[in-house]
């Protein structure tokens, strides 16, 4: 009898475990669906963000004479390891609800699994760009700034709106932009706020800039992206265990647009091979090596053929091209933003930037003393 009792008790325990697992699966599915509805709801239940009068003064029209602040370093913040909650949804663990479209991006298929939106979300736009990558690359337009549109904005004498966001690539003249806007009197940042902005959006479910304590008084953000840091030990590369790869200009464009629908976008261009050489030479752990680690958290960064522990030449070229087209297509869909595309080395750039931002062309200059104009690269005619 005792043996029968133990077997009966074990069977009951097994039934309870299976039932609880089933309920957990149902709840998980409901949670993902309801979280997506939360994203669509303009009145989602998040914390109320109180914006101070000082911060309101930084969000109006562009004016000169802003106070210059010293740079600060981000507080360290890392997300837990990541896993697939379902075959098509990529979620950080221990995050109770989906709070950004970035969390819905599938880094295996390079798609976002959501019902089609109208207008499309930023990552839906990127998904289409990835699908058309080869066609875009063949046209070669993504390597040349659209100066005609920039000049059109200048001639229109539009009052460009704050904040000013560098939405381009690192190693493409972001330090030069910082020097220019500092000289022009703007309260500028080159602090790579990616971690802080991700923390605000994903963990705290706040608006990116209002929710980040380092960004509340800034007027120009000239390098938001943060690329996974690493260090050398005994001659070998060791990446930090925490995930520190965040590109707000890719992952959080929708959140940025919602907070600042009239923000001014700036995108620097330099010859593509010149940029790739700079990426491969930057840092004790070269940036293209860090990019390989980052490819699991930056939509659109696809490494199909790693070279020497990093993202290869062709994949870097494709990444640049996809990103440029992504930003251009986003601005077409959301035309309240002005996109300023400039050539880092062009003789006309100092005068163009001076007129656009009510500054002196003398404020423009290459901040990196090692940065020298390379031989001009020829592009195919359009």
Tab-separated table of C-alpha atoms in Angstrom:
chain	number	residue	atom	x	y	z
A	1	UNK	CA	0.000	0.000	0.000
A	2	UNK	CA	2.823	2.402	0.833
A	3	UNK	CA	4.308	1.946	-2.671
A	4	UNK	CA	0.953	2.655	-4.298
A	5	UNK	CA	0.557	5.812	-2.162
A	6	UNK	CA	4.000	7.134	-3.197
A	7	UNK	CA	3.279	6.490	-6.887
A	8	UNK	CA	-0.070	8.253	-6.590
A	9	UNK	CA	1.528	11.262	-4.888
A	10	UNK	CA	4.228	11.435	-7.575
A	11	UNK	CA	1.590	11.370	-10.331
A	12	UNK	CA	-0.338	14.210	-8.696
A	13	UNK	CA	2.888	16.256	-8.438
A	14	UNK	CA	3.642	15.662	-12.134
A	15	UNK	CA	0.126	16.769	-13.143
A	16	UNK	CA	0.474	19.956	-11.076
A	17	UNK	CA	3.875	20.774	-12.644
A	18	UNK	CA	2.526	20.281	-16.187
A	19	UNK	CA	-0.529	22.421	-15.403
A	20	UNK	CA	1.594	25.248	-13.985
A	21	UNK	CA	3.904	25.113	-17.023
A	22	UNK	CA	0.875	25.339	-19.325
A	23	UNK	CA	-0.477	28.366	-17.456
A	24	UNK	CA	2.965	29.988	-17.618
A	25	UNK	CA	3.092	29.509	-21.396
A	26	UNK	CA	-0.356	31.047	-21.812
A	27	UNK	CA	0.586	34.021	-19.658
A	28	UNK	CA	3.821	34.547	-21.612
A	29	UNK	CA	1.935	34.609	-24.913
A	30	UNK	CA	-0.648	37.033	-23.515
A	31	UNK	CA	2.071	39.252	-22.065
A	32	UNK	CA	3.855	39.608	-25.433
A	33	UNK	CA	0.616	40.459	-27.253
A	34	UNK	CA	-0.510	42.939	-24.622
A	35	UNK	CA	2.950	44.521	-24.569
A	36	UNK	CA	2.765	45.169	-28.300
A	37	UNK	CA	-0.605	46.830	-27.779
A	38	UNK	CA	1.096	48.908	-25.099
A	39	UNK	CA	3.589	50.165	-27.667
A	40	UNK	CA	0.782	51.240	-29.978
A	41	UNK	CA	-1.124	52.992	-27.201
A	42	UNK	CA	-0.179	56.645	-27.082
A	43	UNK	CA	-1.394	56.846	-23.482
A	44	UNK	CA	0.584	53.876	-22.206
A	45	UNK	CA	0.903	53.695	-18.437
A	46	UNK	CA	4.442	54.859	-17.830
A	47	UNK	CA	5.852	57.146	-15.176
A	48	UNK	CA	5.033	60.813	-15.575
A	49	UNK	CA	8.117	62.735	-16.660
A	50	UNK	CA	8.326	66.234	-15.209
A	51	UNK	CA	10.420	68.475	-17.462
A	52	UNK	CA	11.996	71.418	-15.720
A	53	UNK	CA	11.943	74.971	-17.049
A	54	UNK	CA	15.673	74.668	-17.734
A	55	UNK	CA	15.063	71.616	-19.909
A	56	UNK	CA	12.209	73.319	-21.768
A	57	UNK	CA	14.610	76.060	-22.727
A	58	UNK	CA	16.760	73.484	-24.532
A	59	UNK	CA	13.967	72.196	-26.767
A	60	UNK	CA	12.993	75.310	-28.704
A	61	UNK	CA	14.454	76.982	-31.757
A	62	UNK	CA	18.204	77.005	-32.293
A	63	UNK	CA	19.877	79.983	-30.642
A	64	UNK	CA	23.467	80.829	-29.893
A	65	UNK	CA	25.051	81.544	-26.528
A	66	UNK	CA	24.230	78.319	-24.684
A	67	UNK	CA	26.248	77.502	-21.607
A	68	UNK	CA	28.987	74.881	-22.088
A	69	UNK	CA	29.047	71.988	-19.622
A	70	UNK	CA	31.864	69.559	-18.906
A	71	UNK	CA	31.511	65.984	-20.174
A	72	UNK	CA	30.279	63.273	-17.879
A	73	UNK	CA	30.696	59.525	-18.016
A	74	UNK	CA	27.662	57.230	-18.155
A	75	UNK	CA	26.817	55.166	-15.152
A	76	UNK	CA	27.509	51.516	-15.912
A	77	UNK	CA	24.351	49.655	-16.863
A	78	UNK	CA	24.057	46.223	-18.394
A	79	UNK	CA	21.165	44.092	-19.502
A	80	UNK	CA	21.046	40.424	-18.506
A	81	UNK	CA	21.806	37.700	-21.010
A	82	UNK	CA	19.261	37.532	-23.795
A	83	UNK	CA	17.199	34.674	-25.117
A	84	UNK	CA	14.374	33.979	-27.552
A	85	UNK	CA	10.966	34.184	-25.886
A	86	UNK	CA	9.537	32.752	-29.101
A	87	UNK	CA	11.131	31.890	-32.473
A	88	UNK	CA	10.669	35.472	-33.699
A	89	UNK	CA	10.931	37.697	-30.629
A	90	UNK	CA	14.215	38.721	-29.021
A	91	UNK	CA	13.812	39.797	-25.386
A	92	UNK	CA	16.087	40.724	-22.515
A	93	UNK	CA	15.423	38.478	-19.544
A	94	UNK	CA	13.768	39.870	-16.422
A	95	UNK	CA	12.113	42.702	-18.361
A	96	UNK	CA	8.446	42.307	-17.487
A	97	UNK	CA	7.030	44.043	-20.553
A	98	UNK	CA	8.153	44.903	-24.040
A	99	UNK	CA	8.790	48.638	-23.960
A	100	UNK	CA	10.508	49.274	-27.307
A	101	UNK	CA	10.414	47.996	-30.869
A	102	UNK	CA	14.104	47.165	-30.491
A	103	UNK	CA	13.097	44.232	-28.274
A	104	UNK	CA	10.978	42.816	-31.095
A	105	UNK	CA	13.840	42.725	-33.612
A	106	UNK	CA	14.995	39.227	-34.587
A	107	UNK	CA	18.789	39.226	-34.973
A	108	UNK	CA	18.754	35.869	-36.779
A	109	UNK	CA	16.312	36.705	-39.572
A	110	UNK	CA	16.898	40.504	-39.402
A	111	UNK	CA	13.176	41.172	-39.338
A	112	UNK	CA	10.610	42.573	-36.926
A	113	UNK	CA	7.578	40.389	-36.271
A	114	UNK	CA	4.737	42.881	-35.822
A	115	UNK	CA	1.566	43.700	-37.769
A	116	UNK	CA	2.301	46.271	-40.464
A	117	UNK	CA	2.008	49.828	-39.161
A	118	UNK	CA	0.962	52.944	-41.067
A	119	UNK	CA	3.178	54.890	-41.131
A	120	UNK	CA	5.762	52.148	-40.668
A	121	UNK	CA	7.959	52.007	-37.600
A	122	UNK	CA	11.668	52.718	-37.906
A	123	UNK	CA	12.621	49.040	-37.770
A	124	UNK	CA	10.019	48.125	-40.385
A	125	UNK	CA	11.735	50.666	-42.616
A	126	UNK	CA	15.110	49.090	-41.804
A	127	UNK	CA	13.755	45.609	-42.543
A	128	UNK	CA	12.755	46.735	-46.039
A	129	UNK	CA	16.158	48.401	-46.536
A	130	UNK	CA	17.914	45.135	-45.630
A	131	UNK	CA	15.743	43.237	-48.109
A	132	UNK	CA	16.743	45.713	-50.833
A	133	UNK	CA	20.392	46.056	-49.756
A	134	UNK	CA	21.995	44.846	-52.956
A	135	UNK	CA	19.966	47.195	-55.146
A	136	UNK	CA	20.777	50.143	-52.884
A	137	UNK	CA	24.482	49.286	-52.895
A	138	UNK	CA	24.607	49.073	-56.692
A	139	UNK	CA	23.185	52.599	-56.998
A	140	UNK	CA	26.047	53.938	-54.861
A	141	UNK	CA	23.970	56.871	-53.566
A	142	UNK	CA	24.477	55.811	-49.968
A	143	UNK	CA	28.179	56.805	-50.019
A	144	UNK	CA	27.608	60.380	-51.204
A	145	UNK	CA	25.838	63.100	-49.172
A	146	UNK	CA	22.709	64.586	-50.695
A	147	UNK	CA	24.036	68.142	-50.648
A	148	UNK	CA	21.221	69.436	-52.849
A	149	UNK	CA	18.663	68.838	-50.085
A	150	UNK	CA	20.971	70.312	-47.454
A	151	UNK	CA	21.415	73.440	-49.588
A	152	UNK	CA	17.665	73.587	-50.128
A	153	UNK	CA	17.157	73.657	-46.341
A	154	UNK	CA	19.772	76.414	-46.078
A	155	UNK	CA	18.133	78.530	-48.799
A	156	UNK	CA	14.704	78.114	-47.212
A	157	UNK	CA	16.085	79.748	-44.046
A	158	UNK	CA	14.111	77.315	-41.941
A	159	UNK	CA	14.348	77.709	-38.189
A	160	UNK	CA	15.983	74.388	-37.346
A	161	UNK	CA	14.718	72.813	-34.161
A	162	UNK	CA	16.513	71.473	-31.109
A	163	UNK	CA	17.845	69.043	-30.156
A	164	UNK	CA	20.465	68.442	-32.829
A	165	UNK	CA	21.216	64.731	-33.201
A	166	UNK	CA	24.157	63.192	-35.009
A	167	UNK	CA	22.513	60.139	-36.571
A	168	UNK	CA	25.569	59.126	-38.602
A	169	UNK	CA	28.382	56.682	-37.960
A	170	UNK	CA	31.167	56.827	-35.373
A	171	UNK	CA	34.586	57.700	-36.847
A	172	UNK	CA	32.903	59.960	-39.389
A	173	UNK	CA	33.692	63.327	-37.832
A	174	UNK	CA	31.615	63.345	-34.630
A	175	UNK	CA	34.448	65.107	-32.744
A	176	UNK	CA	34.495	67.765	-35.465
A	177	UNK	CA	30.770	68.267	-34.947
A	178	UNK	CA	31.318	68.570	-31.191
A	179	UNK	CA	33.970	71.225	-31.708
A	180	UNK	CA	31.741	73.132	-34.136
A	181	UNK	CA	28.668	73.217	-31.889
A	182	UNK	CA	30.694	74.054	-28.783
A	183	UNK	CA	32.321	76.935	-30.662
A	184	UNK	CA	28.860	78.040	-31.826
A	185	UNK	CA	27.584	78.263	-28.252
A	186	UNK	CA	25.468	75.130	-28.011
A	187	UNK	CA	25.397	72.948	-24.913
A	188	UNK	CA	26.807	69.873	-26.656
A	189	UNK	CA	27.516	66.289	-25.733
A	190	UNK	CA	29.865	63.690	-27.185
A	191	UNK	CA	29.381	61.324	-24.258
A	192	UNK	CA	28.052	58.210	-26.053
A	193	UNK	CA	24.813	58.158	-24.058
A	194	UNK	CA	23.595	54.893	-25.620
A	195	UNK	CA	23.527	52.962	-22.347
A	196	UNK	CA	21.708	55.716	-20.473
A	197	UNK	CA	19.104	56.117	-23.232
A	198	UNK	CA	18.571	52.340	-23.434
A	199	UNK	CA	18.151	52.212	-19.670
A	200	UNK	CA	15.477	54.922	-19.830
A	201	UNK	CA	13.542	53.290	-22.687
A	202	UNK	CA	13.786	49.580	-21.908
A	203	UNK	CA	14.170	49.312	-18.155
A	204	UNK	CA	12.378	52.417	-16.899
A	205	UNK	CA	9.885	52.757	-19.802
A	206	UNK	CA	10.529	56.500	-20.023
A	207	UNK	CA	11.249	58.803	-22.922
A	208	UNK	CA	14.908	58.416	-23.959
A	209	UNK	CA	16.283	61.908	-23.283
A	210	UNK	CA	13.974	63.007	-20.480
A	211	UNK	CA	14.576	59.680	-18.770
A	212	UNK	CA	18.389	59.901	-18.909
A	213	UNK	CA	19.864	62.059	-16.165
A	214	UNK	CA	22.896	63.098	-18.249
A	215	UNK	CA	20.942	64.532	-21.191
A	216	UNK	CA	18.345	66.869	-19.700
A	217	UNK	CA	20.210	70.143	-20.309
A	218	UNK	CA	21.914	69.288	-23.605
A	219	UNK	CA	21.035	70.813	-26.961
A	220	UNK	CA	23.231	68.792	-29.346
A	221	UNK	CA	24.076	65.086	-29.120
A	222	UNK	CA	27.026	64.368	-31.364
A	223	UNK	CA	27.782	60.734	-30.573
A	224	UNK	CA	24.967	58.769	-28.987
A	225	UNK	CA	26.138	55.302	-29.994
A	226	UNK	CA	28.179	53.233	-27.540
A	227	UNK	CA	30.192	50.312	-28.921
A	228	UNK	CA	31.122	47.359	-26.738
A	229	UNK	CA	34.326	48.168	-24.882
A	230	UNK	CA	37.124	45.662	-24.429
A	231	UNK	CA	40.655	45.353	-23.085
A	232	UNK	CA	43.861	43.358	-23.521
A	233	UNK	CA	45.094	40.779	-21.019
A	234	UNK	CA	48.267	38.819	-21.802
A	235	UNK	CA	48.108	39.912	-25.414
A	236	UNK	CA	44.592	38.583	-25.909
A	237	UNK	CA	41.368	40.509	-26.450
A	238	UNK	CA	38.768	40.223	-23.699
A	239	UNK	CA	35.350	41.785	-24.176
A	240	UNK	CA	33.402	42.902	-21.131
A	241	UNK	CA	30.745	40.395	-20.100
A	242	UNK	CA	28.070	43.082	-19.931
A	243	UNK	CA	26.365	44.055	-23.162
A	244	UNK	CA	27.304	47.664	-23.907
A	245	UNK	CA	26.366	48.134	-27.545
A	246	UNK	CA	23.591	50.644	-28.051
A	247	UNK	CA	22.881	52.774	-31.118
A	248	UNK	CA	19.893	55.017	-30.329
A	249	UNK	CA	19.959	56.403	-33.901
A	250	UNK	CA	18.971	52.902	-35.034
A	251	UNK	CA	17.219	51.163	-32.143
A	252	UNK	CA	15.239	54.054	-30.658
A	253	UNK	CA	14.312	56.264	-33.611
A	254	UNK	CA	10.605	55.805	-32.896
A	255	UNK	CA	11.040	56.803	-29.264
A	256	UNK	CA	13.212	59.780	-30.257
A	257	UNK	CA	10.595	60.901	-32.788
A	258	UNK	CA	7.824	60.625	-30.201
A	259	UNK	CA	9.766	62.752	-27.707
A	260	UNK	CA	11.171	65.249	-30.235
A	261	UNK	CA	9.161	65.072	-33.484
A	262	UNK	CA	10.978	68.144	-34.876
A	263	UNK	CA	14.557	67.256	-33.901
A	264	UNK	CA	17.258	68.155	-36.431
A	265	UNK	CA	19.279	65.234	-37.759
A	266	UNK	CA	22.893	65.621	-38.931
A	267	UNK	CA	24.796	62.961	-40.869
A	268	UNK	CA	28.485	63.280	-41.780
A	269	UNK	CA	29.973	61.558	-44.838
A	270	UNK	CA	33.574	60.623	-45.568
A	271	UNK	CA	34.905	58.299	-48.326
A	272	UNK	CA	33.830	54.775	-47.429
A	273	UNK	CA	37.279	53.141	-47.599
A	274	UNK	CA	38.701	55.967	-45.517
A	275	UNK	CA	36.011	55.307	-42.882
A	276	UNK	CA	36.665	51.555	-42.888
A	277	UNK	CA	40.405	52.107	-42.380
A	278	UNK	CA	39.623	54.391	-39.456
A	279	UNK	CA	37.277	51.832	-37.886
A	280	UNK	CA	39.878	49.081	-38.248
A	281	UNK	CA	42.582	51.212	-36.619
A	282	UNK	CA	40.633	52.804	-33.772
A	283	UNK	CA	41.308	51.722	-30.200
A	284	UNK	CA	43.392	49.064	-28.475
A	285	UNK	CA	40.529	46.738	-29.340
A	286	UNK	CA	39.780	47.885	-32.919
A	287	UNK	CA	36.257	49.087	-33.519
A	288	UNK	CA	35.501	46.493	-36.203
A	289	UNK	CA	36.267	43.792	-33.590
A	290	UNK	CA	33.881	45.440	-31.151
A	291	UNK	CA	31.311	45.677	-33.935
A	292	UNK	CA	31.321	41.880	-34.226
A	293	UNK	CA	30.249	41.599	-30.602
A	294	UNK	CA	27.763	44.417	-31.115
A	295	UNK	CA	26.126	42.717	-34.095
A	296	UNK	CA	23.863	40.841	-31.644
A	297	UNK	CA	22.353	44.093	-30.415
A	298	UNK	CA	22.499	46.564	-33.329
A	299	UNK	CA	19.776	46.078	-35.959
A	300	UNK	CA	21.191	46.220	-39.475
A	301	UNK	CA	24.762	45.275	-38.485
A	302	UNK	CA	25.153	41.909	-40.190
A	303	UNK	CA	28.486	40.094	-40.154
A	304	UNK	CA	28.350	37.347	-42.773
A	305	UNK	CA	32.128	36.924	-43.200
A	306	UNK	CA	34.166	37.915	-40.105
A	307	UNK	CA	37.802	38.832	-40.791
A	308	UNK	CA	40.518	38.628	-38.094
A	309	UNK	CA	37.980	38.569	-35.287
A	310	UNK	CA	35.983	41.513	-36.587
A	311	UNK	CA	33.383	42.601	-39.114
A	312	UNK	CA	34.818	42.324	-42.630
A	313	UNK	CA	35.316	45.098	-45.209
A	314	UNK	CA	32.266	44.264	-47.337
A	315	UNK	CA	29.994	43.880	-44.317
A	316	UNK	CA	31.139	47.273	-42.981
A	317	UNK	CA	30.381	48.780	-46.370
A	318	UNK	CA	26.906	47.254	-46.358
A	319	UNK	CA	26.295	48.419	-42.792
A	320	UNK	CA	27.129	52.009	-43.748
A	321	UNK	CA	24.899	51.839	-46.813
A	322	UNK	CA	21.934	50.326	-44.987
A	323	UNK	CA	22.181	52.876	-42.216
A	324	UNK	CA	22.245	55.877	-44.556
A	325	UNK	CA	19.247	54.589	-46.485
A	326	UNK	CA	17.417	53.771	-43.256
A	327	UNK	CA	17.784	57.341	-41.984
A	328	UNK	CA	16.815	58.859	-45.340
A	329	UNK	CA	13.710	56.678	-45.634
A	330	UNK	CA	12.728	57.422	-42.044
A	331	UNK	CA	12.865	61.184	-42.674
A	332	UNK	CA	10.762	60.743	-45.822
A	333	UNK	CA	8.074	59.039	-43.741
A	334	UNK	CA	8.415	61.529	-40.884
A	335	UNK	CA	9.144	64.849	-42.658
A	336	UNK	CA	8.895	66.981	-39.502
A	337	UNK	CA	12.629	66.239	-39.118
A	338	UNK	CA	15.249	68.075	-41.166
A	339	UNK	CA	18.159	65.894	-42.300
A	340	UNK	CA	21.445	67.758	-42.819
A	341	UNK	CA	23.905	65.692	-44.881
A	342	UNK	CA	27.432	67.091	-45.122
A	343	UNK	CA	30.776	66.137	-46.642
A	344	UNK	CA	33.434	66.097	-43.930
A	345	UNK	CA	36.182	67.238	-46.320
A	346	UNK	CA	34.349	69.584	-48.719
A	347	UNK	CA	35.518	73.203	-48.914
A	348	UNK	CA	31.910	74.382	-48.867
A	349	UNK	CA	31.080	72.659	-45.563
A	350	UNK	CA	32.280	75.429	-43.144
A	351	UNK	CA	30.126	78.067	-44.846
A	352	UNK	CA	27.174	75.700	-45.173
A	353	UNK	CA	27.240	74.746	-41.487
A	354	UNK	CA	27.704	78.366	-40.432
A	355	UNK	CA	24.592	79.497	-42.309
A	356	UNK	CA	22.487	76.538	-41.209
A	357	UNK	CA	23.224	76.938	-37.508
A	358	UNK	CA	23.645	80.719	-37.176
A	359	UNK	CA	27.356	80.383	-36.544
A	360	UNK	CA	30.709	81.366	-37.979
A	361	UNK	CA	32.368	79.156	-40.553
A	362	UNK	CA	35.547	79.570	-38.517
A	363	UNK	CA	34.022	77.190	-35.951
A	364	UNK	CA	34.355	74.326	-38.440
A	365	UNK	CA	37.602	72.390	-38.341
A	366	UNK	CA	38.799	68.839	-37.955
A	367	UNK	CA	38.965	68.135	-34.220
A	368	UNK	CA	41.091	65.027	-34.708
A	369	UNK	CA	44.560	66.273	-35.693
A	370	UNK	CA	45.322	62.913	-37.303
A	371	UNK	CA	42.326	63.292	-39.590
A	372	UNK	CA	43.522	64.255	-43.053
A	373	UNK	CA	41.572	64.301	-46.295
A	374	UNK	CA	42.339	61.107	-48.230
A	375	UNK	CA	42.696	60.807	-51.956
A	376	UNK	CA	39.328	61.432	-53.588
A	377	UNK	CA	37.461	58.226	-54.311
A	378	UNK	CA	35.513	58.049	-57.541
A	379	UNK	CA	31.916	56.846	-57.411
A	380	UNK	CA	29.799	55.554	-60.195
A	381	UNK	CA	27.543	58.113	-61.836
A	382	UNK	CA	23.927	57.847	-60.841
